[in-house]
XYZ file of N, CA and C in Angstrom:
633
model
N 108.087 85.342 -17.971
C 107.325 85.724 -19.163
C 106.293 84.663 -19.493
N 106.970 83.011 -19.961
C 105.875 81.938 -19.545
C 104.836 82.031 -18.853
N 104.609 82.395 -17.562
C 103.607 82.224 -16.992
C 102.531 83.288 -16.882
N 103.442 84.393 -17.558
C 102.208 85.719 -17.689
C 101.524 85.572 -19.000
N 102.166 84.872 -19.432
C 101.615 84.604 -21.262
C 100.230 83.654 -20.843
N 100.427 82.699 -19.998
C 99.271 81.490 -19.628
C 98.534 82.371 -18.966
N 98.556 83.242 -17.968
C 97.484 83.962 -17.328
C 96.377 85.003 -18.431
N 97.669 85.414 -19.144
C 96.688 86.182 -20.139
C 95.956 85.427 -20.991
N 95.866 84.105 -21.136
C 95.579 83.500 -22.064
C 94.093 83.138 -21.045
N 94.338 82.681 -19.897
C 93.292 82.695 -19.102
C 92.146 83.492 -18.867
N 93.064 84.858 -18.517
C 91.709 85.982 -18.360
C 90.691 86.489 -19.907
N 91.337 86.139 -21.067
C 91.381 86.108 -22.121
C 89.453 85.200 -22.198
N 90.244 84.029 -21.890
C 88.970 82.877 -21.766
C 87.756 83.567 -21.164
N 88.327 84.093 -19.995
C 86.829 84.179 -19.025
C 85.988 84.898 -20.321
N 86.644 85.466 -21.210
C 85.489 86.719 -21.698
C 85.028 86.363 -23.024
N 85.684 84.644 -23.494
C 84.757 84.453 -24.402
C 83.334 84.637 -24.740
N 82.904 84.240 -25.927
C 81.419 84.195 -26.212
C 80.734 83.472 -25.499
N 81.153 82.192 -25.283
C 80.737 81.142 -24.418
C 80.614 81.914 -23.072
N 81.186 82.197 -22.468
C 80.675 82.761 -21.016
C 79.324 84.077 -20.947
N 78.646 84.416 -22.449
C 77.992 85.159 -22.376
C 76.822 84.739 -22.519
N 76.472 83.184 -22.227
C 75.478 82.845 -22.855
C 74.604 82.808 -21.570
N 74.883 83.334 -19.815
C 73.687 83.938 -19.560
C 73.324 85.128 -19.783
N 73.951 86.079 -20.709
C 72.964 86.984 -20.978
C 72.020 86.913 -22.201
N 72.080 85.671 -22.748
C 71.805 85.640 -23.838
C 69.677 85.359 -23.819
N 69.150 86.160 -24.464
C 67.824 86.299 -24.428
C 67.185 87.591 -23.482
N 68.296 88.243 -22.554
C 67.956 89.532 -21.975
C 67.675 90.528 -22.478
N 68.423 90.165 -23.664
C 68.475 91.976 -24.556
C 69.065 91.357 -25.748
N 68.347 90.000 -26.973
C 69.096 90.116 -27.570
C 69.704 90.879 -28.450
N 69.219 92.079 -28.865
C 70.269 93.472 -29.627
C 71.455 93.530 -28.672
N 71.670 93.517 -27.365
C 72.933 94.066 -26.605
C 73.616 92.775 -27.156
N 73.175 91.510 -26.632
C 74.076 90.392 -26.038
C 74.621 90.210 -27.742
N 73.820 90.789 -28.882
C 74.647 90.107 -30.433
C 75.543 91.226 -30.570
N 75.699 92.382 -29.739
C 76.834 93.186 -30.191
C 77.867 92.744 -29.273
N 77.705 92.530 -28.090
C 78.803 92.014 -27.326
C 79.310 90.899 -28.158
N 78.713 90.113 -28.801
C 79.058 88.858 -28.824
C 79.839 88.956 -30.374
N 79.784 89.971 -30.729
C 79.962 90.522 -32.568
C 81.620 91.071 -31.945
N 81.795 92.010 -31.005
C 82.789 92.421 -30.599
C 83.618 91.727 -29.674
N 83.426 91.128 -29.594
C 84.240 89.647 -28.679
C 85.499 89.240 -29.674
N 84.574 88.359 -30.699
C 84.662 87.689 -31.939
C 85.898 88.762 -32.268
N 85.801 90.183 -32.451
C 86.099 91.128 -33.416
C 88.116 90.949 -32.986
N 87.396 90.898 -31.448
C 89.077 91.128 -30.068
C 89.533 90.301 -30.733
N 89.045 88.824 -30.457
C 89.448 87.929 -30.716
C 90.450 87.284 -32.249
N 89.800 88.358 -33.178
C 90.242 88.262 -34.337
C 91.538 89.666 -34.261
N 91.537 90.178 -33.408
C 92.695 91.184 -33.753
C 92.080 92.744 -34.263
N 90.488 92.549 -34.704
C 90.082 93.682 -35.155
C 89.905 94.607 -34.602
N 90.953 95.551 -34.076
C 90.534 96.352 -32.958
C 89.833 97.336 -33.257
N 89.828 98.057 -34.780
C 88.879 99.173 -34.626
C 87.534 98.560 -34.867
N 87.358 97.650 -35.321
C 85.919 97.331 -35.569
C 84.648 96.848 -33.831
N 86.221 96.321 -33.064
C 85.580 96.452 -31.803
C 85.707 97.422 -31.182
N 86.382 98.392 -31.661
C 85.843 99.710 -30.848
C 84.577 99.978 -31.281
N 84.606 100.156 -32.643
C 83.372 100.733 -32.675
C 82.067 100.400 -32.400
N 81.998 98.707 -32.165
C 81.000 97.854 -31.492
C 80.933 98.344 -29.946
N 82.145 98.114 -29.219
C 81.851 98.811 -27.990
C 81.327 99.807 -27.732
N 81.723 101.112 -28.770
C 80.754 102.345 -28.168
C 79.302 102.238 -28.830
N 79.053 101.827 -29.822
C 77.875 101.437 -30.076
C 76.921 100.642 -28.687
N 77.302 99.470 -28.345
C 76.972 98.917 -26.712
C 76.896 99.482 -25.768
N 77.547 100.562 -25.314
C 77.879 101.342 -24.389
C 76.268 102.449 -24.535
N 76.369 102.878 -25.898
C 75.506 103.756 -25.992
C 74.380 103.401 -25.663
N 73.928 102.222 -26.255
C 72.726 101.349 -26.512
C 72.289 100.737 -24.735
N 73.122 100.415 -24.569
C 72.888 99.898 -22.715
C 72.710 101.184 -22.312
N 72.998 102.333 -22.305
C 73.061 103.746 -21.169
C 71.295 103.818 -22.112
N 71.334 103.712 -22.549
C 69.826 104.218 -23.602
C 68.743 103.218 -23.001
N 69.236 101.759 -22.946
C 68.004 101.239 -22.894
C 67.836 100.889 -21.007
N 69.184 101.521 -20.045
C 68.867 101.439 -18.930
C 69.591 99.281 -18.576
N 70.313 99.401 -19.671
C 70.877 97.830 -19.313
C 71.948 97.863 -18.033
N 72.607 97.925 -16.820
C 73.750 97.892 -15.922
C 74.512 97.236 -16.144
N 73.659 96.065 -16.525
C 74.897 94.599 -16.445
C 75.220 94.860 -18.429
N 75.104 95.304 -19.272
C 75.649 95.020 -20.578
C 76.198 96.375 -20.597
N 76.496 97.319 -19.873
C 77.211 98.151 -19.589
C 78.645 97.935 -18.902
N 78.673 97.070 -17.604
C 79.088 96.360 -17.404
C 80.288 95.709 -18.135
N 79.309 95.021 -19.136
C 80.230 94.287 -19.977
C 80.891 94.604 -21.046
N 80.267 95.731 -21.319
C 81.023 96.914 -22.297
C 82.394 96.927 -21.662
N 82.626 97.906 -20.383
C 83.529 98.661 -19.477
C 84.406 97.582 -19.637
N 84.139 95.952 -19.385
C 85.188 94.914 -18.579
C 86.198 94.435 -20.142
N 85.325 94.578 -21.379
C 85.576 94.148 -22.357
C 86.157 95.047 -23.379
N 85.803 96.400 -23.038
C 86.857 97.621 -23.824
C 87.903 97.438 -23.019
N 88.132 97.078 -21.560
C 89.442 97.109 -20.951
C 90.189 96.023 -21.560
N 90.101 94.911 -21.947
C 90.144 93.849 -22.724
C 90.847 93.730 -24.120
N 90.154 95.012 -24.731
C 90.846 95.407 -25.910
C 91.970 96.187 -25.775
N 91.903 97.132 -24.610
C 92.763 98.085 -24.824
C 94.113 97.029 -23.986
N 94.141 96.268 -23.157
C 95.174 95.351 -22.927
C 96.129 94.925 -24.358
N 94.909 94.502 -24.796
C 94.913 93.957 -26.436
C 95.950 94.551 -26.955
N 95.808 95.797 -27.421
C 96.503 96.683 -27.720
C 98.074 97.556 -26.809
N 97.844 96.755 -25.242
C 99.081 97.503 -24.886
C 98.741 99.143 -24.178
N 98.024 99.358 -24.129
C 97.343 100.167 -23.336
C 96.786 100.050 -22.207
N 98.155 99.873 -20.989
C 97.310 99.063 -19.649
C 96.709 100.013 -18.762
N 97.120 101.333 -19.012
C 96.590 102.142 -18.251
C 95.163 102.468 -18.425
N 95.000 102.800 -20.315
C 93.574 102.968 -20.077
C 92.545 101.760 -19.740
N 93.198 100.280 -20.008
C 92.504 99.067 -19.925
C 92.137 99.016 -18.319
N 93.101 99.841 -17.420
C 92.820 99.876 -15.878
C 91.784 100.513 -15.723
N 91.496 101.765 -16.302
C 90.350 102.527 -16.517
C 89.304 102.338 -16.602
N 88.919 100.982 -17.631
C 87.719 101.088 -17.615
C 87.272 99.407 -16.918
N 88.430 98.542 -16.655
C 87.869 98.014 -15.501
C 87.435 98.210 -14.258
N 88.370 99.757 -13.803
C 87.655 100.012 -12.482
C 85.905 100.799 -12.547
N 85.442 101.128 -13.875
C 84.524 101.667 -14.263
C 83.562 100.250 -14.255
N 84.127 99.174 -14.979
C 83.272 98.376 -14.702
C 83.104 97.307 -13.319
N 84.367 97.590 -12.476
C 83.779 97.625 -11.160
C 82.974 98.214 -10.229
N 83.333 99.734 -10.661
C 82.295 100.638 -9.856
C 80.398 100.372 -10.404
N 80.383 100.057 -11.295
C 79.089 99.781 -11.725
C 78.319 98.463 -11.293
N 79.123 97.463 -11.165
C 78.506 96.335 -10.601
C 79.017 96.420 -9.072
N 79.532 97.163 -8.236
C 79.260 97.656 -6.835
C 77.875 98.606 -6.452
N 77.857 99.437 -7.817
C 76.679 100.416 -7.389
C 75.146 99.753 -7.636
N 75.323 98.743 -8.643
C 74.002 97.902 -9.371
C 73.872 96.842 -8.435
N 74.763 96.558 -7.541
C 75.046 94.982 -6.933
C 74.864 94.080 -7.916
N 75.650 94.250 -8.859
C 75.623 93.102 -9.684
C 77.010 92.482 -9.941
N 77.366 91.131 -9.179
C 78.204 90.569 -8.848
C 78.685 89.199 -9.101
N 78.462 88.786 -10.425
C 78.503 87.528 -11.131
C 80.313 87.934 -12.218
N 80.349 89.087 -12.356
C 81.540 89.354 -13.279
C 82.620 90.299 -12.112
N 82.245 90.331 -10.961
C 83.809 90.580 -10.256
C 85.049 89.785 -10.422
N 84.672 88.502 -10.338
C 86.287 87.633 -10.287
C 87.016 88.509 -11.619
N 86.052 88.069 -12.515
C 86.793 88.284 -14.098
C 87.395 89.769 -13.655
N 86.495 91.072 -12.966
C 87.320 92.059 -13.361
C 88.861 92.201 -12.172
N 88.033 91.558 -11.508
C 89.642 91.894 -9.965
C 91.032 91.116 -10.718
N 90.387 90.434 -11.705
C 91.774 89.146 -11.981
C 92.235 90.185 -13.181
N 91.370 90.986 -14.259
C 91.874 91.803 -15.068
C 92.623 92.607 -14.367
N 91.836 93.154 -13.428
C 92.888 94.336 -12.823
C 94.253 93.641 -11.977
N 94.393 92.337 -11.672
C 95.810 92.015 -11.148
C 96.577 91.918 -11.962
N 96.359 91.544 -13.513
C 97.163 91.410 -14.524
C 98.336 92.357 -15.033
N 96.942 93.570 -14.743
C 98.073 95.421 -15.601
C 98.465 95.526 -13.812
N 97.877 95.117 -12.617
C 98.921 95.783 -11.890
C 100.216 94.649 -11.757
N 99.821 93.773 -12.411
C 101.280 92.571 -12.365
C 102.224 92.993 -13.457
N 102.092 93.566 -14.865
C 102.827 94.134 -15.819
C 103.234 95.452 -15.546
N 103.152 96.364 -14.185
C 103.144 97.380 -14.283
C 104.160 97.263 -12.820
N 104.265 96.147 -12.450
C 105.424 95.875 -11.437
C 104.633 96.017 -10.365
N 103.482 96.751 -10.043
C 102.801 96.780 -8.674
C 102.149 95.128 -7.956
N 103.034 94.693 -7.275
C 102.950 93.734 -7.410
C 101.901 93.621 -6.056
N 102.092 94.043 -4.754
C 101.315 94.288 -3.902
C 99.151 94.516 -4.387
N 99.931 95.529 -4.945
C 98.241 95.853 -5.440
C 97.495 94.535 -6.714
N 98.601 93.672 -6.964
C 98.235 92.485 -8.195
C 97.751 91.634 -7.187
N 98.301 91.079 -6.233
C 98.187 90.572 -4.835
C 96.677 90.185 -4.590
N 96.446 91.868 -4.437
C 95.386 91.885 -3.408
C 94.363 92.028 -4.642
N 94.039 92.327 -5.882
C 93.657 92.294 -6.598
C 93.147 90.593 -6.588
N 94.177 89.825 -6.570
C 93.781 88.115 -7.287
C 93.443 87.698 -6.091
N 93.299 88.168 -4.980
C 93.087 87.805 -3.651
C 91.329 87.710 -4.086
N 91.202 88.927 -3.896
C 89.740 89.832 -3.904
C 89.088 88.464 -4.968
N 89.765 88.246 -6.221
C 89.376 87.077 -7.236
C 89.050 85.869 -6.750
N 89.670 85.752 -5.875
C 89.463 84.119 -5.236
C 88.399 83.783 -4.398
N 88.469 84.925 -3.880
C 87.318 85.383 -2.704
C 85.625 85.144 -3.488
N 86.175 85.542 -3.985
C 84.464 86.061 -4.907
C 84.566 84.121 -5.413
N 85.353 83.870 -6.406
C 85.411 82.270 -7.103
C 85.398 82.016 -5.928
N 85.200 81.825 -4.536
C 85.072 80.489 -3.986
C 83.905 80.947 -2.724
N 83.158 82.445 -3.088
C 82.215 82.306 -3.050
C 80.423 81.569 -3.831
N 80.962 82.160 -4.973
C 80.409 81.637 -6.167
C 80.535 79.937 -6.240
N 81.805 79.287 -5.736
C 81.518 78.070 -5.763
C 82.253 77.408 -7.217
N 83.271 78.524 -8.055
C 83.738 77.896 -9.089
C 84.404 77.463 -9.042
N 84.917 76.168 -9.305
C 86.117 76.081 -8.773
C 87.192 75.813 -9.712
N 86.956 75.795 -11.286
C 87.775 75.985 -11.917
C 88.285 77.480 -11.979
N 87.452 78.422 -12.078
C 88.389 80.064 -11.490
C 88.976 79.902 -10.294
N 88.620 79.562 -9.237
C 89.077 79.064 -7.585
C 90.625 78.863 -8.234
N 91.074 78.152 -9.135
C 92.394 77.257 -8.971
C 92.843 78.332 -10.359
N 92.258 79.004 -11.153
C 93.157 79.880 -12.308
C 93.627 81.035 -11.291
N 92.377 81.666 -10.178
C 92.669 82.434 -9.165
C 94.278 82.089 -8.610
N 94.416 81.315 -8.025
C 95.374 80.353 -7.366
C 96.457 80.621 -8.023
N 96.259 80.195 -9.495
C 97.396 80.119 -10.096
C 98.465 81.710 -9.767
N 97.089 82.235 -10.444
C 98.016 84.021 -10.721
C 97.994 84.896 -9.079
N 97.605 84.147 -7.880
C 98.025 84.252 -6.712
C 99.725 84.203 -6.553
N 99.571 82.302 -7.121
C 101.247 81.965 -6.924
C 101.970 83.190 -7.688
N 101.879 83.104 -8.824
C 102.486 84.346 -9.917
C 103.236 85.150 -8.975
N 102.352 85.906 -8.160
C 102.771 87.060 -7.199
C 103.586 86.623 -6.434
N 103.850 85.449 -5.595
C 104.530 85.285 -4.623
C 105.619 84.545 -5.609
N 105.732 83.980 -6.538
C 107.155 83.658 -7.211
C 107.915 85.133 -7.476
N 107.162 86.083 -8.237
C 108.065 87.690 -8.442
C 108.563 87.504 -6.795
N 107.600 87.743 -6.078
C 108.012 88.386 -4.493
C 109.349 87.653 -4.130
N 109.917 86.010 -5.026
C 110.670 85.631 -4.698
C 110.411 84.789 -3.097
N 108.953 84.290 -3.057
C 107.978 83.775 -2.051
C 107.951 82.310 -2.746
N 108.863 81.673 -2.835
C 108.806 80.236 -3.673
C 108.466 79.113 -2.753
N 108.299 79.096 -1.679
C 107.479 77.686 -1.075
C 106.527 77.919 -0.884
N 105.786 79.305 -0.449
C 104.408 79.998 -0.798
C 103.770 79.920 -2.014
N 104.167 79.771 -3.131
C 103.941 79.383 -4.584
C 103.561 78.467 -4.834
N 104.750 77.682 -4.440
C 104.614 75.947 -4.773
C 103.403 75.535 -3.996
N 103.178 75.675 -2.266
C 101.936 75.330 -1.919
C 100.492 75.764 -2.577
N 100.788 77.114 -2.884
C 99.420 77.421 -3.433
C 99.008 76.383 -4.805
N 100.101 76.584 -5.476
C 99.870 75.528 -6.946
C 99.568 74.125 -6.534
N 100.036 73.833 -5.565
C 99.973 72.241 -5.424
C 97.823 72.190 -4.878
N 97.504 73.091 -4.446
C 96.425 73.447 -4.373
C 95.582 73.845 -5.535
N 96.100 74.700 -6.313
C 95.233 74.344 -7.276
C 95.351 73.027 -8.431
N 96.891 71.985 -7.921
C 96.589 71.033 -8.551
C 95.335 70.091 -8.342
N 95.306 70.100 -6.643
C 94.306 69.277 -6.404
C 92.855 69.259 -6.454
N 92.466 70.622 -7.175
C 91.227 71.028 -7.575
C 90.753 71.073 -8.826
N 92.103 70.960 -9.668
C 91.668 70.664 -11.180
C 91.845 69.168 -11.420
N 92.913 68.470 -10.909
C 92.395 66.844 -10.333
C 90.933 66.847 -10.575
N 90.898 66.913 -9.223
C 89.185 67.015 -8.321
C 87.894 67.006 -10.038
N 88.643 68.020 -10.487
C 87.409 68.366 -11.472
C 87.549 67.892 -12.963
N 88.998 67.306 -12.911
C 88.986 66.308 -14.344
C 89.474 67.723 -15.485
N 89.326 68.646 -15.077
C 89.845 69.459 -16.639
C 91.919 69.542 -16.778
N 92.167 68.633 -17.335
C 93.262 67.889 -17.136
C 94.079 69.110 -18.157
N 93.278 69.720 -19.178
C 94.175 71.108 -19.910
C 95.165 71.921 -19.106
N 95.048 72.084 -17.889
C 95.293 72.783 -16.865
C 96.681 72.387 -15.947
N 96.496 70.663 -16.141
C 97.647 70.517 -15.358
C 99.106 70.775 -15.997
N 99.007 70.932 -17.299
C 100.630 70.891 -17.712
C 100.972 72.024 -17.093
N 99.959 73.667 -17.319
C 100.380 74.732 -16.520
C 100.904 74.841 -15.169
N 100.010 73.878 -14.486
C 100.577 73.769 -13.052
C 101.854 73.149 -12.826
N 102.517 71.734 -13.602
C 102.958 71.310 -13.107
C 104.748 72.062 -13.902
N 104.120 72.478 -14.759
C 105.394 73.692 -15.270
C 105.964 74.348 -14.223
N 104.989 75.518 -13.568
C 104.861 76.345 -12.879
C 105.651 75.554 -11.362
N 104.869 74.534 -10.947
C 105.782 74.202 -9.769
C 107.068 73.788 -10.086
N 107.167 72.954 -11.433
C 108.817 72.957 -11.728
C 109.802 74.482 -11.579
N 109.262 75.237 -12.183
C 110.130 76.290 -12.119
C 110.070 76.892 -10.774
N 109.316 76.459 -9.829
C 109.960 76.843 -8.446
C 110.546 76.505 -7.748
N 110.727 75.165 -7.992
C 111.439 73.788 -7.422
C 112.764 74.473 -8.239
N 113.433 75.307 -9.011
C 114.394 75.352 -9.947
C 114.434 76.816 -9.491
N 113.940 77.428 -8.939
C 114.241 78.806 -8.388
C 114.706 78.943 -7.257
N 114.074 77.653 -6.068
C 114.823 76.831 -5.100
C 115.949 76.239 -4.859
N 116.210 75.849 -6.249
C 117.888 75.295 -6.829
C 117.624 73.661 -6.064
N 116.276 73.144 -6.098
C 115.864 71.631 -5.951
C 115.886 71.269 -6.942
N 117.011 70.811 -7.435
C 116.670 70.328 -9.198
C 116.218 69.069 -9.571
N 116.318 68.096 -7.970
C 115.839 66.674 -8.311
C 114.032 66.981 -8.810
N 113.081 67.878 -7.813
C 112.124 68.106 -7.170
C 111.310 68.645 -8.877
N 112.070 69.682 -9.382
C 111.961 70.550 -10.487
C 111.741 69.247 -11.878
N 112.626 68.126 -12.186
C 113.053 67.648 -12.907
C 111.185 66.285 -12.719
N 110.518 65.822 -11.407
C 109.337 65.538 -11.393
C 108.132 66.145 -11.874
Protein backbone atom coordinates (compact mmCIF):
# COMPACT_ATOMS: atom_id res chain seq x y z
CA UNK A 1 0.00 0.00 0.00
CA UNK A 2 3.19 2.31 1.03
CA UNK A 3 4.60 2.29 -2.09
CA UNK A 4 1.49 2.82 -4.27
CA UNK A 5 0.65 5.79 -2.07
CA UNK A 6 4.45 7.31 -3.12
CA UNK A 7 3.82 6.51 -6.80
CA UNK A 8 0.60 8.27 -6.75
CA UNK A 9 2.01 11.00 -5.12
CA UNK A 10 4.55 11.03 -7.98
CA UNK A 11 2.39 10.84 -11.01
CA UNK A 12 0.37 13.41 -9.12
CA UNK A 13 3.61 15.81 -9.41
CA UNK A 14 4.25 15.31 -13.04
CA UNK A 15 0.90 17.29 -13.58
CA UNK A 16 1.50 20.13 -11.44
CA UNK A 17 1.24 23.77 -12.51
CA UNK A 18 4.85 23.96 -12.56
CA UNK A 19 5.27 21.44 -15.33
CA UNK A 20 2.92 23.61 -17.46
CA UNK A 21 4.97 26.37 -17.78
CA UNK A 22 6.02 25.32 -21.39
CA UNK A 23 2.82 25.92 -22.48
CA UNK A 24 2.62 28.93 -20.97
CA UNK A 25 2.31 32.03 -23.60
CA UNK A 26 0.85 29.53 -26.45
CA UNK A 27 -2.62 30.12 -25.76
CA UNK A 28 -2.72 32.05 -22.73
CA UNK A 29 -6.78 31.59 -22.33
CA UNK A 30 -6.08 27.59 -22.58
CA UNK A 31 -2.85 27.38 -20.42
CA UNK A 32 -4.98 29.80 -17.36
CA UNK A 33 -7.75 27.22 -17.49
CA UNK A 34 -5.55 24.30 -17.28
CA UNK A 35 -3.71 25.89 -14.76
CA UNK A 36 -7.19 27.14 -12.78
CA UNK A 37 -8.16 23.33 -12.92
CA UNK A 38 -5.03 21.80 -11.76
CA UNK A 39 -5.14 24.06 -8.67
CA UNK A 40 -9.00 23.02 -8.47
CA UNK A 41 -7.68 18.74 -8.42
CA UNK A 42 -5.37 19.73 -6.30
CA UNK A 43 -7.65 21.34 -3.83
CA UNK A 44 -10.15 18.40 -3.90
CA UNK A 45 -12.62 20.52 -6.01
CA UNK A 46 -13.78 18.10 -8.23
CA UNK A 47 -16.80 19.60 -9.70
CA UNK A 48 -15.32 22.85 -10.26
CA UNK A 49 -12.57 20.97 -12.25
CA UNK A 50 -14.85 19.30 -14.16
CA UNK A 51 -16.32 21.98 -15.23
CA UNK A 52 -12.94 23.74 -16.15
CA UNK A 53 -12.04 20.67 -18.05
CA UNK A 54 -14.96 20.64 -20.34
CA UNK A 55 -14.78 24.18 -20.73
CA UNK A 56 -10.78 23.40 -22.10
CA UNK A 57 -11.74 20.64 -23.97
CA UNK A 58 -14.27 22.73 -25.76
CA UNK A 59 -12.13 25.73 -26.19
CA UNK A 60 -8.95 23.62 -27.59
CA UNK A 61 -11.40 21.49 -30.18
CA UNK A 62 -12.62 25.26 -31.16
CA UNK A 63 -9.48 26.94 -31.38
CA UNK A 64 -7.71 23.77 -33.19
CA UNK A 65 -5.15 23.51 -29.93
CA UNK A 66 -3.84 19.26 -30.00
CA UNK A 67 -1.50 19.63 -27.39
CA UNK A 68 -4.12 21.56 -24.70
CA UNK A 69 -6.45 18.96 -25.69
CA UNK A 70 -4.07 16.70 -24.86
CA UNK A 71 -3.83 18.03 -21.64
CA UNK A 72 -7.36 18.21 -21.00
CA UNK A 73 -7.71 14.14 -21.78
CA UNK A 74 -4.32 13.36 -19.43
CA UNK A 75 -5.70 15.66 -16.63
CA UNK A 76 -9.57 14.71 -16.56
CA UNK A 77 -8.00 11.15 -16.25
CA UNK A 78 -6.28 12.63 -13.23
CA UNK A 79 -9.36 13.70 -11.65
CA UNK A 80 -11.31 10.90 -12.26
CA UNK A 81 -8.36 8.67 -10.46
CA UNK A 82 -8.98 11.44 -7.95
CA UNK A 83 -12.17 10.35 -7.43
CA UNK A 84 -11.74 6.47 -7.73
CA UNK A 85 -12.93 6.06 -11.03
CA UNK A 86 -10.07 4.06 -12.67
CA UNK A 87 -11.83 2.89 -15.40
CA UNK A 88 -13.06 6.02 -16.75
CA UNK A 89 -9.55 7.75 -15.72
CA UNK A 90 -8.16 4.76 -18.23
CA UNK A 91 -10.38 6.26 -20.75
CA UNK A 92 -9.37 9.26 -21.20
CA UNK A 93 -5.70 8.64 -20.88
CA UNK A 94 -5.78 6.37 -23.70
CA UNK A 95 -7.66 9.33 -25.54
CA UNK A 96 -4.94 11.40 -24.58
CA UNK A 97 -2.54 9.01 -25.93
CA UNK A 98 -4.18 8.47 -29.09
CA UNK A 99 -3.99 12.22 -29.75
CA UNK A 100 -0.42 12.86 -29.17
CA UNK A 101 0.33 9.59 -31.46
CA UNK A 102 -1.92 11.09 -34.16
CA UNK A 103 -0.46 14.96 -33.62
CA UNK A 104 3.12 13.45 -32.96
CA UNK A 105 3.19 15.26 -30.11
CA UNK A 106 5.39 13.52 -27.68
CA UNK A 107 6.72 15.55 -24.73
CA UNK A 108 3.63 14.19 -22.32
CA UNK A 109 3.86 10.30 -23.13
CA UNK A 110 5.98 9.30 -20.07
CA UNK A 111 3.37 11.15 -17.84
CA UNK A 112 0.50 9.29 -19.68
CA UNK A 113 2.09 5.51 -20.02
CA UNK A 114 3.05 5.95 -16.14
CA UNK A 115 -0.81 7.10 -15.54
CA UNK A 116 -1.91 4.27 -17.34
CA UNK A 117 0.50 1.71 -15.27
CA UNK A 118 -0.94 3.00 -12.13
CA UNK A 119 -5.00 1.94 -12.79
CA UNK A 120 -3.49 -1.11 -14.54
CA UNK A 121 -1.37 -1.68 -11.18
CA UNK A 122 -4.70 -1.06 -8.88
CA UNK A 123 -6.68 -3.12 -11.08
CA UNK A 124 -4.24 -6.17 -10.50
CA UNK A 125 -3.20 -6.23 -14.27
CA UNK A 126 0.01 -6.32 -13.47
CA UNK A 127 1.60 -7.47 -16.85
CA UNK A 128 -0.09 -4.68 -18.75
CA UNK A 129 1.31 -2.05 -15.58
CA UNK A 130 4.68 -3.61 -16.66
CA UNK A 131 4.71 -2.81 -19.97
CA UNK A 132 2.94 0.35 -19.47
CA UNK A 133 6.08 1.81 -17.03
CA UNK A 134 8.34 0.12 -19.44
CA UNK A 135 6.97 2.18 -22.49
CA UNK A 136 7.60 5.27 -19.51
CA UNK A 137 11.12 4.75 -19.22
CA UNK A 138 11.68 4.39 -22.71
CA UNK A 139 10.36 7.68 -23.66
CA UNK A 140 12.27 9.37 -19.98
CA UNK A 141 15.45 8.14 -21.17
CA UNK A 142 14.81 9.16 -24.47
CA UNK A 143 14.00 12.61 -23.56
CA UNK A 144 17.05 12.50 -21.38
CA UNK A 145 15.15 13.01 -17.89
CA UNK A 146 16.51 11.56 -15.63
CA UNK A 147 14.72 12.35 -12.67
CA UNK A 148 11.42 10.54 -14.42
CA UNK A 149 14.21 7.85 -15.75
CA UNK A 150 14.54 6.78 -11.88
CA UNK A 151 10.48 7.62 -10.68
CA UNK A 152 10.04 5.32 -14.02
CA UNK A 153 12.35 2.77 -12.27
CA UNK A 154 10.84 3.07 -9.24
CA UNK A 155 7.14 1.96 -10.29
CA UNK A 156 9.04 -0.62 -12.71
CA UNK A 157 10.40 -2.23 -9.36
CA UNK A 158 6.66 -1.90 -7.93
CA UNK A 159 5.76 -4.54 -10.58
CA UNK A 160 8.35 -6.97 -10.06
CA UNK A 161 8.00 -6.83 -6.05
CA UNK A 162 3.83 -7.80 -6.62
CA UNK A 163 5.32 -10.42 -9.27
CA UNK A 164 7.15 -11.50 -6.08
CA UNK A 165 10.48 -10.70 -8.53
CA UNK A 166 12.49 -9.34 -5.38
CA UNK A 167 16.18 -9.32 -6.57
CA UNK A 168 14.81 -7.87 -9.87
CA UNK A 169 13.42 -4.98 -7.71
CA UNK A 170 16.12 -4.44 -5.53
CA UNK A 171 18.50 -4.11 -8.68
CA UNK A 172 16.30 -1.88 -10.47
CA UNK A 173 16.00 0.51 -7.25
CA UNK A 174 19.55 0.35 -6.51
CA UNK A 175 19.58 1.97 -10.06
CA UNK A 176 17.48 4.42 -9.60
CA UNK A 177 19.41 5.11 -6.40
CA UNK A 178 22.32 5.90 -8.34
CA UNK A 179 20.67 8.42 -10.54
CA UNK A 180 19.04 10.46 -7.99
CA UNK A 181 22.59 10.42 -6.21
CA UNK A 182 23.95 11.46 -9.59
CA UNK A 183 21.41 14.37 -9.59
CA UNK A 184 21.43 15.57 -5.91
CA UNK A 185 17.46 15.54 -5.49
CA UNK A 186 18.04 13.78 -2.19
CA UNK A 187 13.75 13.99 -1.49
CA UNK A 188 13.78 10.81 -3.28
CA UNK A 189 16.14 8.75 -1.52
CA UNK A 190 14.18 7.95 1.66
CA UNK A 191 11.60 6.36 -1.00
CA UNK A 192 14.20 4.29 -2.42
CA UNK A 193 15.90 3.24 0.35
CA UNK A 194 12.43 2.18 2.11
CA UNK A 195 11.52 0.36 -0.87
CA UNK A 196 14.81 -1.69 -1.05
CA UNK A 197 14.41 -2.35 2.69
CA UNK A 198 11.22 -3.95 2.23
CA UNK A 199 12.69 -6.28 -0.26
CA UNK A 200 15.59 -7.19 1.57
CA UNK A 201 12.54 -8.18 4.27
CA UNK A 202 10.47 -9.97 1.64
CA UNK A 203 13.77 -11.93 1.06
CA UNK A 204 13.73 -12.68 4.82
CA UNK A 205 17.55 -10.77 4.69
CA UNK A 206 16.84 -8.97 7.71
CA UNK A 207 20.50 -7.95 8.36
CA UNK A 208 20.41 -6.33 4.55
CA UNK A 209 16.64 -4.78 5.21
CA UNK A 210 17.67 -3.28 8.70
CA UNK A 211 20.76 -0.95 6.33
Amino acid sequence: MFKYLIVLIFVISLFSTSDLNAQYGENPELDSLIREAVRSTEKSDFEKSLNLYNELLAEAEDQGSPEHLILGYLNFGILYWRINESEQALNYYFRALDLSKEYEIHKHLNSIYNNIGIVYSKNNEKKKALESFEAALEISKIQDNQIKVAINLINVSNVHSDLKEYDKAIKILNEAKEIIEKEKEYNFLAVIYNNIGERYNDLNNYDKALE
